[in-house]
């Protein structure tokens, strides 16, 4: 470098004796350095698999400093909705988490910041799940003993959603039991009770609430409206038995006393709650289309397959997968696929997903090149076979890695666009297809308005959807 700086003539610099051999040696040494670096980063990622979801540069920035607060800016990539960790005095311990909406909770056991970053971050992940499991148990237990309005304000957002659904499931099954014992109006009485609860919630929305409490109530109204609509359908169609498909096909929440854990059931599937911190990130309005999509995805997961929602843009393919993950308390990581993805990058992503029990949603999966897809199909098959055999560890990409049974792989596709590859048949066989159509905008608008406290939401929703439909047809696009 010094010689070249002294004499800047290109021919002289290149034709010096031994220069070519010198450059070759440097190139080989650089390759060795890069290989060693990627192996070092791999050991860190295997120790804390969520590091697979950030780039090499971001991981090096975390590893290259002794300051534990350097992880803060990457928290939203590492966890579903944890914007920041709450550090104790002198940054020597971690005492809790805060979501991007400002909601937070305190760990039951303080996590000391000791040793390498991957070891104490593993401690943070484990403590998050332990604390949220305890908080969830307390929330479900206190529901029956506390006035509902107070319970909603006191509990975390994710606890109010899951806890109220546990009790909705129990009260529905209790109504079925009472019908069996001769009380013919039990289900109708429960439908009236749910309507009253919704009236209380809309009253709360109109009252004085903090920003956090308002978001909680808005989201709870969205899920409660769906619960009430299901019970109204049961009353209308005279569904009298808990074994009927109309009830079996719903996403039902149970607190299992034997396992001392929260479980979800749909059709023949049984799933354990993930206890990923969700904050107050809201939920989708659940329409008949969403319900059917949930049912297909949960059935696919029961048979250890993936889910493949397909349909035009704007039909809610990715959002429905993310919403089901929120309902189950599981982290969902969305990846936008393109021609640049190779099988090594996909292998790294899969390694991260299966080790930390997260769901991966691969958007526009059919944009990946056909040669890469053939290798990806064998990688996915390997993971699915390990899940079917209930293995806790398995060989993947030449390494033995841990397997969390909550892991799931989902792909979304826009069919019929230019530059899209047709999926090979062996890959199609690993996924259950779901065709998504344009959602019912009027119903969604009605429930959104209702969750904000509007009583005449039905009439307003009709006016709003007609207005926007006219605007879409009559007005030109402004860029």
Short mmCIF file of C-alpha atoms in Angstrom, two decimals:
data_model
loop_
_atom_site.label_atom_id
_atom_site.label_comp_id
_atom_site.label_asym_id
_atom_site.label_seq_id
_atom_site.Cartn_x
_atom_site.Cartn_y
_atom_site.Cartn_z
CA UNK A 1 0.00 0.00 0.00
CA UNK A 2 2.89 2.36 0.83
CA UNK A 3 4.66 1.58 -2.47
CA UNK A 4 1.45 2.29 -4.41
CA UNK A 5 0.95 5.56 -2.53
CA UNK A 6 4.49 6.66 -3.46
CA UNK A 7 4.15 5.64 -7.12
CA UNK A 8 0.54 5.97 -8.34
CA UNK A 9 1.19 4.57 -11.83
CA UNK A 10 -1.15 1.56 -12.30
CA UNK A 11 1.21 -0.45 -14.56
CA UNK A 12 4.15 -0.04 -12.16
CA UNK A 13 1.99 -0.99 -9.15
CA UNK A 14 0.63 -4.13 -10.86
CA UNK A 15 3.85 -5.39 -12.53
CA UNK A 16 6.08 -5.35 -9.42
CA UNK A 17 7.71 -8.74 -8.74
CA UNK A 18 5.67 -10.96 -6.42
CA UNK A 19 2.71 -8.56 -6.32
CA UNK A 20 0.23 -11.12 -7.73
CA UNK A 21 1.28 -13.80 -5.22
CA UNK A 22 1.06 -11.24 -2.45
CA UNK A 23 -2.52 -10.29 -3.45
CA UNK A 24 -3.51 -13.97 -3.70
CA UNK A 25 -2.14 -14.63 -0.21
CA UNK A 26 -4.01 -11.60 1.17
CA UNK A 27 -7.22 -12.76 -0.54
CA UNK A 28 -6.84 -16.26 1.01
CA UNK A 29 -6.17 -14.74 4.44
CA UNK A 30 -9.26 -12.52 4.07
CA UNK A 31 -11.39 -15.59 3.21
CA UNK A 32 -10.07 -17.37 6.32
CA UNK A 33 -10.91 -14.29 8.43
CA UNK A 34 -14.44 -14.09 6.99
CA UNK A 35 -14.99 -17.83 7.55
CA UNK A 36 -13.77 -17.55 11.15
CA UNK A 37 -15.99 -14.50 11.74
CA UNK A 38 -19.11 -16.22 10.36
CA UNK A 39 -18.34 -19.32 12.51
CA UNK A 40 -17.94 -17.07 15.58
CA UNK A 41 -21.26 -15.31 14.85
CA UNK A 42 -22.90 -18.73 14.33
CA UNK A 43 -21.83 -19.87 17.81
CA UNK A 44 -23.40 -16.70 19.27
CA UNK A 45 -26.59 -17.26 17.26
CA UNK A 46 -26.84 -20.89 18.35
CA UNK A 47 -26.53 -19.74 21.99
CA UNK A 48 -29.32 -17.14 21.53
CA UNK A 49 -31.30 -18.04 18.36
CA UNK A 50 -33.12 -14.67 18.10
CA UNK A 51 -29.79 -13.24 16.87
CA UNK A 52 -30.60 -14.99 13.55
CA UNK A 53 -33.22 -12.24 12.97
CA UNK A 54 -30.67 -9.40 12.86
CA UNK A 55 -27.90 -8.78 10.32
CA UNK A 56 -24.18 -9.57 10.85
CA UNK A 57 -23.39 -5.85 11.20
CA UNK A 58 -26.05 -5.36 13.88
CA UNK A 59 -24.86 -8.44 15.78
CA UNK A 60 -21.23 -7.23 15.62
CA UNK A 61 -22.34 -3.83 16.96
CA UNK A 62 -23.89 -5.61 19.99
CA UNK A 63 -20.93 -7.96 20.54
CA UNK A 64 -18.32 -5.25 19.99
CA UNK A 65 -19.26 -3.14 23.02
CA UNK A 66 -19.21 -3.75 26.74
CA UNK A 67 -22.30 -1.53 27.18
CA UNK A 68 -25.36 -3.78 27.80
CA UNK A 69 -27.77 -1.02 26.71
CA UNK A 70 -26.51 -1.41 23.10
CA UNK A 71 -29.18 -4.13 22.58
CA UNK A 72 -31.98 -1.58 23.10
CA UNK A 73 -32.12 -0.35 19.49
CA UNK A 74 -32.48 -3.93 18.20
CA UNK A 75 -35.15 -5.11 20.69
CA UNK A 76 -38.09 -4.82 18.25
CA UNK A 77 -36.26 -7.18 15.84
CA UNK A 78 -35.39 -9.66 18.60
CA UNK A 79 -38.80 -9.70 20.35
CA UNK A 80 -42.32 -9.29 18.96
CA UNK A 81 -43.28 -6.04 20.66
CA UNK A 82 -40.63 -5.22 23.26
CA UNK A 83 -39.26 -1.77 22.45
CA UNK A 84 -36.89 -1.57 25.44
CA UNK A 85 -35.61 -3.45 28.46
CA UNK A 86 -35.87 -1.82 31.89
CA UNK A 87 -32.38 -1.81 33.41
CA UNK A 88 -31.72 -1.71 37.15
CA UNK A 89 -29.24 0.55 38.95
CA UNK A 90 -25.92 0.92 37.14
CA UNK A 91 -27.17 -1.28 34.24
CA UNK A 92 -26.15 -4.32 36.31
CA UNK A 93 -29.54 -6.07 36.02
CA UNK A 94 -32.74 -6.18 33.95
CA UNK A 95 -35.97 -5.68 35.87
CA UNK A 96 -38.67 -5.59 33.15
CA UNK A 97 -39.81 -4.80 29.60
CA UNK A 98 -41.64 -1.95 27.87
CA UNK A 99 -43.68 -2.24 24.66
CA UNK A 100 -43.63 0.25 21.78
CA UNK A 101 -47.01 1.62 23.01
CA UNK A 102 -45.59 2.41 26.46
CA UNK A 103 -47.12 -0.51 28.38
CA UNK A 104 -44.65 -2.36 30.59
CA UNK A 105 -44.30 -5.08 33.21
CA UNK A 106 -41.77 -5.98 35.89
CA UNK A 107 -40.00 -9.34 36.07
CA UNK A 108 -40.76 -11.44 39.15
CA UNK A 109 -37.06 -12.34 39.34
CA UNK A 110 -34.39 -9.79 38.40
CA UNK A 111 -32.05 -10.98 35.59
CA UNK A 112 -28.37 -10.11 36.32
CA UNK A 113 -26.31 -8.74 33.42
CA UNK A 114 -23.31 -11.07 33.74
CA UNK A 115 -21.10 -12.82 31.23
CA UNK A 116 -21.51 -12.70 27.44
CA UNK A 117 -24.56 -10.95 25.95
CA UNK A 118 -26.12 -14.17 24.60
CA UNK A 119 -26.23 -15.80 28.05
CA UNK A 120 -28.02 -12.95 29.85
CA UNK A 121 -30.34 -12.37 26.88
CA UNK A 122 -31.34 -16.07 27.14
CA UNK A 123 -32.08 -15.34 30.82
CA UNK A 124 -34.24 -12.36 29.79
CA UNK A 125 -36.23 -14.52 27.33
CA UNK A 126 -36.79 -17.27 29.92
CA UNK A 127 -37.80 -14.76 32.63
CA UNK A 128 -40.23 -13.00 30.23
CA UNK A 129 -42.04 -16.32 29.70
CA UNK A 130 -41.93 -17.27 33.39
CA UNK A 131 -43.27 -13.90 34.58
CA UNK A 132 -45.99 -13.71 31.91
CA UNK A 133 -47.10 -17.27 32.75
CA UNK A 134 -47.50 -16.26 36.43
CA UNK A 135 -49.23 -12.98 35.51
CA UNK A 136 -51.59 -14.84 33.14
CA UNK A 137 -52.49 -17.39 35.84
CA UNK A 138 -53.23 -14.59 38.33
CA UNK A 139 -55.29 -12.71 35.71
CA UNK A 140 -57.43 -15.76 34.84
CA UNK A 141 -57.90 -16.51 38.57
CA UNK A 142 -58.88 -12.90 39.46
CA UNK A 143 -61.39 -12.54 36.59
CA UNK A 144 -64.24 -14.15 38.55
CA UNK A 145 -63.51 -12.22 41.77
CA UNK A 146 -63.03 -8.67 40.39
CA UNK A 147 -65.50 -6.36 38.61
CA UNK A 148 -64.72 -6.71 34.87
CA UNK A 149 -64.06 -2.98 34.27
CA UNK A 150 -61.48 -2.89 37.10
CA UNK A 151 -59.92 -6.20 35.96
CA UNK A 152 -59.38 -4.81 32.43
CA UNK A 153 -57.61 -1.67 33.73
CA UNK A 154 -55.44 -3.64 36.22
CA UNK A 155 -54.20 -6.42 33.86
CA UNK A 156 -51.73 -6.37 30.97
CA UNK A 157 -53.31 -6.07 27.49
CA UNK A 158 -52.42 -9.63 26.44
CA UNK A 159 -53.78 -11.00 29.76
CA UNK A 160 -57.14 -9.23 29.28
CA UNK A 161 -57.49 -10.76 25.79
CA UNK A 162 -56.45 -14.33 26.64
CA UNK A 163 -58.09 -14.27 30.11
CA UNK A 164 -61.48 -13.07 28.82
CA UNK A 165 -61.35 -15.76 26.08
CA UNK A 166 -60.64 -18.47 28.69
CA UNK A 167 -63.75 -17.40 30.60
CA UNK A 168 -65.81 -17.01 27.40
CA UNK A 169 -64.92 -20.64 26.52
CA UNK A 170 -65.78 -21.85 30.02
CA UNK A 171 -69.09 -19.95 30.20
CA UNK A 172 -70.11 -21.20 26.72
CA UNK A 173 -69.42 -24.82 27.72
CA UNK A 174 -71.23 -24.22 31.01
CA UNK A 175 -74.26 -22.99 29.00
CA UNK A 176 -74.12 -26.21 26.93
CA UNK A 177 -74.08 -28.20 30.19
CA UNK A 178 -77.10 -26.30 31.54
CA UNK A 179 -79.00 -26.88 28.27
CA UNK A 180 -78.25 -30.61 28.60
CA UNK A 181 -79.60 -30.55 32.15
CA UNK A 182 -82.91 -29.05 30.98
CA UNK A 183 -82.42 -25.25 31.04
CA UNK A 184 -83.47 -24.53 27.44
CA UNK A 185 -82.83 -20.76 27.69
CA UNK A 186 -79.27 -20.98 29.09
CA UNK A 187 -77.59 -20.03 25.79
CA UNK A 188 -80.00 -17.13 25.19
CA UNK A 189 -79.34 -15.84 28.73
CA UNK A 190 -75.58 -16.00 28.06
CA UNK A 191 -76.03 -14.10 24.75
CA UNK A 192 -77.85 -11.34 26.69
CA UNK A 193 -75.03 -11.27 29.26
CA UNK A 194 -72.43 -10.80 26.49
CA UNK A 195 -74.47 -7.94 24.98
CA UNK A 196 -74.54 -6.26 28.42
CA UNK A 197 -70.76 -6.70 28.77
CA UNK A 198 -70.26 -5.03 25.37
CA UNK A 199 -72.50 -2.12 26.42
CA UNK A 200 -70.30 -1.68 29.53
CA UNK A 201 -67.15 -1.64 27.38
CA UNK A 202 -68.53 0.96 24.95
CA UNK A 203 -69.52 3.00 28.02
CA UNK A 204 -65.90 2.72 29.25
CA UNK A 205 -64.57 3.93 25.87
CA UNK A 206 -66.74 7.04 26.08
CA UNK A 207 -65.58 7.75 29.64
CA UNK A 208 -62.28 9.06 31.00
CA UNK A 209 -59.53 6.52 30.26
CA UNK A 210 -55.75 6.63 29.95
CA UNK A 211 -54.32 5.98 26.48
CA UNK A 212 -53.20 2.46 27.50
CA UNK A 213 -56.58 1.49 28.99
CA UNK A 214 -58.40 2.83 25.90
CA UNK A 215 -56.30 0.68 23.55
CA UNK A 216 -56.95 -2.35 25.77
CA UNK A 217 -60.72 -1.78 25.73
CA UNK A 218 -60.77 -1.14 21.93
CA UNK A 219 -59.02 -4.46 21.27
CA UNK A 220 -61.18 -6.32 23.79
CA UNK A 221 -64.37 -5.02 22.12
CA UNK A 222 -63.14 -6.43 18.77
CA UNK A 223 -62.71 -9.95 20.26
CA UNK A 224 -65.87 -9.68 22.41
CA UNK A 225 -68.05 -8.75 19.40
CA UNK A 226 -66.84 -11.91 17.67
CA UNK A 227 -67.61 -13.98 20.80
CA UNK A 228 -71.12 -12.50 21.02
CA UNK A 229 -71.77 -13.11 17.29
CA UNK A 230 -70.83 -16.79 17.70
CA UNK A 231 -73.23 -17.23 20.65
CA UNK A 232 -76.00 -15.41 18.70
CA UNK A 233 -75.43 -17.90 15.84
CA UNK A 234 -75.75 -20.81 18.31
CA UNK A 235 -79.07 -19.39 19.57
CA UNK A 236 -80.33 -18.86 16.01
CA UNK A 237 -79.27 -22.31 14.74
CA UNK A 238 -80.18 -24.17 17.97
CA UNK A 239 -76.64 -25.48 18.59
CA UNK A 240 -77.17 -27.40 21.85
CA UNK A 241 -74.10 -29.59 22.26
CA UNK A 242 -70.41 -28.86 22.89
CA UNK A 243 -69.51 -31.75 20.53
CA UNK A 244 -71.09 -30.02 17.51
CA UNK A 245 -68.71 -28.83 14.78
CA UNK A 246 -69.99 -25.24 15.10
CA UNK A 247 -68.30 -25.15 18.55
CA UNK A 248 -65.39 -27.53 17.88
CA UNK A 249 -64.29 -25.34 14.95
CA UNK A 250 -63.85 -22.21 17.14
CA UNK A 251 -60.48 -21.17 18.60
CA UNK A 252 -61.08 -22.07 22.27
CA UNK A 253 -58.89 -21.16 25.26
CA UNK A 254 -58.56 -23.40 28.36
CA UNK A 255 -56.55 -23.16 31.57
CA UNK A 256 -55.39 -26.76 32.02
CA UNK A 257 -55.10 -27.45 35.76
CA UNK A 258 -53.03 -30.64 35.29
CA UNK A 259 -50.42 -28.92 33.10
CA UNK A 260 -50.92 -25.61 34.97
CA UNK A 261 -50.74 -23.87 31.60
CA UNK A 262 -52.88 -22.05 29.04
CA UNK A 263 -53.89 -24.20 26.05
CA UNK A 264 -55.80 -23.48 22.87
CA UNK A 265 -57.92 -25.96 20.92
CA UNK A 266 -59.42 -25.80 17.45
CA UNK A 267 -60.93 -28.85 15.74
CA UNK A 268 -58.56 -31.70 16.70
CA UNK A 269 -55.55 -29.45 17.38
CA UNK A 270 -54.10 -28.64 20.79
CA UNK A 271 -51.60 -25.78 21.15
CA UNK A 272 -49.75 -24.37 24.14
CA UNK A 273 -49.66 -20.61 24.67
CA UNK A 274 -46.29 -19.02 23.79
CA UNK A 275 -46.03 -16.18 26.41
CA UNK A 276 -44.29 -13.82 23.99
CA UNK A 277 -44.81 -10.25 25.23
CA UNK A 278 -47.32 -8.58 22.87
CA UNK A 279 -47.85 -5.17 24.51
CA UNK A 280 -50.91 -3.36 23.12
CA UNK A 281 -50.37 -4.05 19.42
CA UNK A 282 -54.09 -4.48 18.62
CA UNK A 283 -55.98 -7.24 16.85
CA UNK A 284 -57.73 -7.73 13.51
CA UNK A 285 -61.51 -7.66 13.21
CA UNK A 286 -62.45 -11.34 12.97
CA UNK A 287 -64.72 -12.00 9.96
CA UNK A 288 -66.03 -15.35 8.61
CA UNK A 289 -63.04 -15.37 6.21
CA UNK A 290 -60.57 -14.90 9.10
CA UNK A 291 -62.24 -17.76 10.99
CA UNK A 292 -61.91 -20.13 8.05
CA UNK A 293 -58.30 -19.10 7.52
CA UNK A 294 -57.53 -19.73 11.23
CA UNK A 295 -59.14 -23.16 11.00
CA UNK A 296 -57.06 -24.17 7.96
CA UNK A 297 -53.81 -22.88 9.53
CA UNK A 298 -54.37 -24.57 12.92
CA UNK A 299 -55.34 -27.85 11.20
CA UNK A 300 -52.16 -27.63 9.09
CA UNK A 301 -50.11 -27.12 12.28
CA UNK A 302 -51.85 -30.10 13.93
CA UNK A 303 -50.47 -32.27 11.09
CA UNK A 304 -47.10 -30.46 11.31
CA UNK A 305 -47.53 -28.83 7.90
CA UNK A 306 -47.17 -25.19 6.88
CA UNK A 307 -49.90 -22.77 5.80
CA UNK A 308 -50.03 -21.01 2.42
CA UNK A 309 -52.56 -18.15 2.16
CA UNK A 310 -52.82 -16.97 -1.46
CA UNK A 311 -54.80 -14.14 -3.02
CA UNK A 312 -54.61 -10.60 -4.40
CA UNK A 313 -52.89 -7.75 -2.55
CA UNK A 314 -54.84 -6.23 0.35
CA UNK A 315 -56.80 -9.33 1.35
CA UNK A 316 -54.97 -9.73 4.68
CA UNK A 317 -52.81 -12.81 4.04
CA UNK A 318 -49.82 -11.79 6.17
CA UNK A 319 -51.94 -9.91 8.73
CA UNK A 320 -54.13 -12.99 9.38
CA UNK A 321 -51.05 -15.14 10.07
CA UNK A 322 -49.66 -12.42 12.38
CA UNK A 323 -53.03 -12.11 14.14
CA UNK A 324 -53.24 -15.87 14.81
CA UNK A 325 -49.70 -15.70 16.24
CA UNK A 326 -50.81 -12.86 18.56
CA UNK A 327 -53.80 -14.94 19.71
CA UNK A 328 -51.44 -17.83 20.53
CA UNK A 329 -48.79 -15.64 22.17
CA UNK A 330 -46.11 -16.64 19.63
CA UNK A 331 -43.50 -14.42 17.96
CA UNK A 332 -44.15 -13.99 14.22
CA UNK A 333 -41.28 -12.80 12.01
CA UNK A 334 -42.17 -11.55 8.51
CA UNK A 335 -39.62 -11.91 5.67
CA UNK A 336 -40.03 -10.31 2.24
CA UNK A 337 -38.72 -12.81 -0.30
CA UNK A 338 -36.91 -11.78 -3.46
CA UNK A 339 -34.49 -13.11 -6.10
CA UNK A 340 -31.54 -12.34 -3.80
CA UNK A 341 -32.41 -15.05 -1.23
CA UNK A 342 -30.22 -18.15 -1.45
CA UNK A 343 -30.55 -21.49 0.36
CA UNK A 344 -27.91 -20.53 2.97
CA UNK A 345 -29.84 -17.41 4.01
CA UNK A 346 -33.06 -19.46 4.16
CA UNK A 347 -31.26 -22.14 6.21
CA UNK A 348 -30.15 -19.49 8.73
CA UNK A 349 -33.70 -18.12 9.02
CA UNK A 350 -35.13 -21.61 9.53
CA UNK A 351 -32.46 -22.35 12.18
CA UNK A 352 -33.55 -19.26 14.11
CA UNK A 353 -37.28 -20.03 13.83
CA UNK A 354 -37.12 -23.65 14.98
CA UNK A 355 -34.76 -22.96 17.89
CA UNK A 356 -36.81 -20.16 19.44
CA UNK A 357 -40.26 -21.55 18.55
CA UNK A 358 -41.26 -18.57 16.39
CA UNK A 359 -43.43 -18.46 13.29
CA UNK A 360 -41.92 -17.35 9.99
CA UNK A 361 -44.19 -15.72 7.42
CA UNK A 362 -42.47 -15.57 4.02
CA UNK A 363 -44.16 -12.90 1.90
CA UNK A 364 -44.29 -13.39 -1.89
CA UNK A 365 -42.55 -16.76 -1.53
CA UNK A 366 -42.96 -17.50 -5.26
CA UNK A 367 -40.47 -14.73 -6.13
CA UNK A 368 -37.60 -16.98 -4.98
CA UNK A 369 -35.75 -18.65 -7.87
CA UNK A 370 -36.74 -22.22 -8.78
CA UNK A 371 -33.23 -23.66 -8.09
CA UNK A 372 -33.30 -22.23 -4.55
CA UNK A 373 -36.87 -23.47 -3.96
CA UNK A 374 -35.84 -27.09 -4.56
CA UNK A 375 -33.24 -26.89 -1.74
CA UNK A 376 -35.68 -24.96 0.50
CA UNK A 377 -38.30 -27.72 0.09
CA UNK A 378 -35.83 -30.31 1.46
CA UNK A 379 -34.98 -27.98 4.39
CA UNK A 380 -38.67 -27.52 5.25
CA UNK A 381 -39.30 -31.28 4.92
CA UNK A 382 -36.44 -31.95 7.38
CA UNK A 383 -38.01 -29.57 9.93
CA UNK A 384 -41.51 -31.01 9.47
CA UNK A 385 -40.28 -34.61 9.86
CA UNK A 386 -38.51 -33.64 13.11
CA UNK A 387 -41.74 -31.97 14.36
CA UNK A 388 -43.83 -35.04 13.43
CA UNK A 389 -41.44 -37.30 15.39
CA UNK A 390 -41.59 -34.97 18.46
CA UNK A 391 -37.80 -34.62 18.49
CA UNK A 392 -36.16 -32.13 20.85
CA UNK A 393 -32.93 -31.94 18.79
CA UNK A 394 -32.24 -32.77 15.13
CA UNK A 395 -29.58 -32.48 12.41
CA UNK A 396 -30.04 -29.42 10.19
CA UNK A 397 -27.55 -28.02 7.67
CA UNK A 398 -24.72 -30.11 9.13
CA UNK A 399 -25.34 -29.06 12.74
CA UNK A 400 -27.40 -30.50 15.59
CA UNK A 401 -29.86 -27.85 16.77
CA UNK A 402 -32.67 -27.54 19.32
CA UNK A 403 -36.29 -27.86 18.14
CA UNK A 404 -39.16 -25.97 19.77
CA UNK A 405 -42.53 -27.62 18.88
CA UNK A 406 -44.25 -24.22 18.64
CA UNK A 407 -42.32 -23.32 15.45
CA UNK A 408 -44.33 -22.81 12.25
CA UNK A 409 -43.56 -21.90 8.63
CA UNK A 410 -46.09 -19.97 6.53
CA UNK A 411 -45.84 -18.64 2.99
CA UNK A 412 -48.01 -16.02 1.23
CA UNK A 413 -48.30 -15.69 -2.52
CA UNK A 414 -49.70 -13.27 -5.09
CA UNK A 415 -50.63 -15.61 -7.95
CA UNK A 416 -50.55 -14.53 -11.58
CA UNK A 417 -48.04 -11.67 -11.37
CA UNK A 418 -45.06 -11.34 -13.73
CA UNK A 419 -41.77 -12.56 -12.27
CA UNK A 420 -43.42 -15.18 -10.03
CA UNK A 421 -42.22 -18.80 -10.08
CA UNK A 422 -44.66 -21.70 -10.03
CA UNK A 423 -43.97 -23.71 -6.86
CA UNK A 424 -42.69 -27.26 -7.42
CA UNK A 425 -45.18 -30.02 -6.47
CA UNK A 426 -42.95 -31.45 -3.72
CA UNK A 427 -42.98 -28.01 -2.05
CA UNK A 428 -46.75 -27.50 -2.50
CA UNK A 429 -47.32 -30.79 -0.66
CA UNK A 430 -45.72 -29.33 2.52
CA UNK A 431 -48.30 -26.53 2.84
CA UNK A 432 -52.05 -26.33 3.26
CA UNK A 433 -53.43 -23.79 0.75
CA UNK A 434 -55.90 -21.06 1.81
CA UNK A 435 -57.49 -18.80 -0.80
CA UNK A 436 -58.14 -15.31 0.54
CA UNK A 437 -60.78 -13.05 -1.01
CA UNK A 438 -61.57 -9.35 -0.54
CA UNK A 439 -62.70 -8.90 3.09
CA UNK A 440 -66.15 -7.66 4.15
CA UNK A 441 -65.29 -3.96 4.55
CA UNK A 442 -68.70 -3.01 5.95
CA UNK A 443 -68.48 -5.52 8.81
CA UNK A 444 -64.90 -4.48 9.60
CA UNK A 445 -65.86 -0.78 9.55
CA UNK A 446 -68.87 -1.45 11.81
CA UNK A 447 -66.80 -3.25 14.46
CA UNK A 448 -63.99 -0.66 14.32
CA UNK A 449 -66.52 2.16 14.88
CA UNK A 450 -68.23 0.15 17.62
CA UNK A 451 -64.87 -0.37 19.39
CA UNK A 452 -64.41 3.43 19.41
CA UNK A 453 -67.75 3.89 21.20
CA UNK A 454 -70.23 4.60 18.36
CA UNK A 455 -73.67 3.11 19.13
CA UNK A 456 -75.10 3.56 15.62
CA UNK A 457 -72.06 1.81 14.10
CA UNK A 458 -74.13 -0.28 11.64
CA UNK A 459 -75.67 2.75 9.87
CA UNK A 460 -72.41 4.72 9.96
CA UNK A 461 -70.42 1.76 8.55
CA UNK A 462 -72.75 1.54 5.55
CA UNK A 463 -72.34 5.28 4.87
CA UNK A 464 -68.53 5.14 5.28
CA UNK A 465 -68.03 2.15 2.96
CA UNK A 466 -70.32 3.68 0.28
CA UNK A 467 -68.42 6.98 0.55
CA UNK A 468 -64.99 5.37 0.14
CA UNK A 469 -66.22 3.06 -2.64
CA UNK A 470 -67.49 6.10 -4.55
CA UNK A 471 -64.23 7.96 -3.86
CA UNK A 472 -62.23 5.01 -5.21
CA UNK A 473 -64.31 4.84 -8.39
CA UNK A 474 -64.71 8.56 -9.07
CA UNK A 475 -61.46 10.17 -7.98
CA UNK A 476 -58.13 9.99 -9.78
CA UNK A 477 -55.03 8.79 -7.94
CA UNK A 478 -52.82 11.57 -6.58
CA UNK A 479 -49.11 10.71 -6.50
#
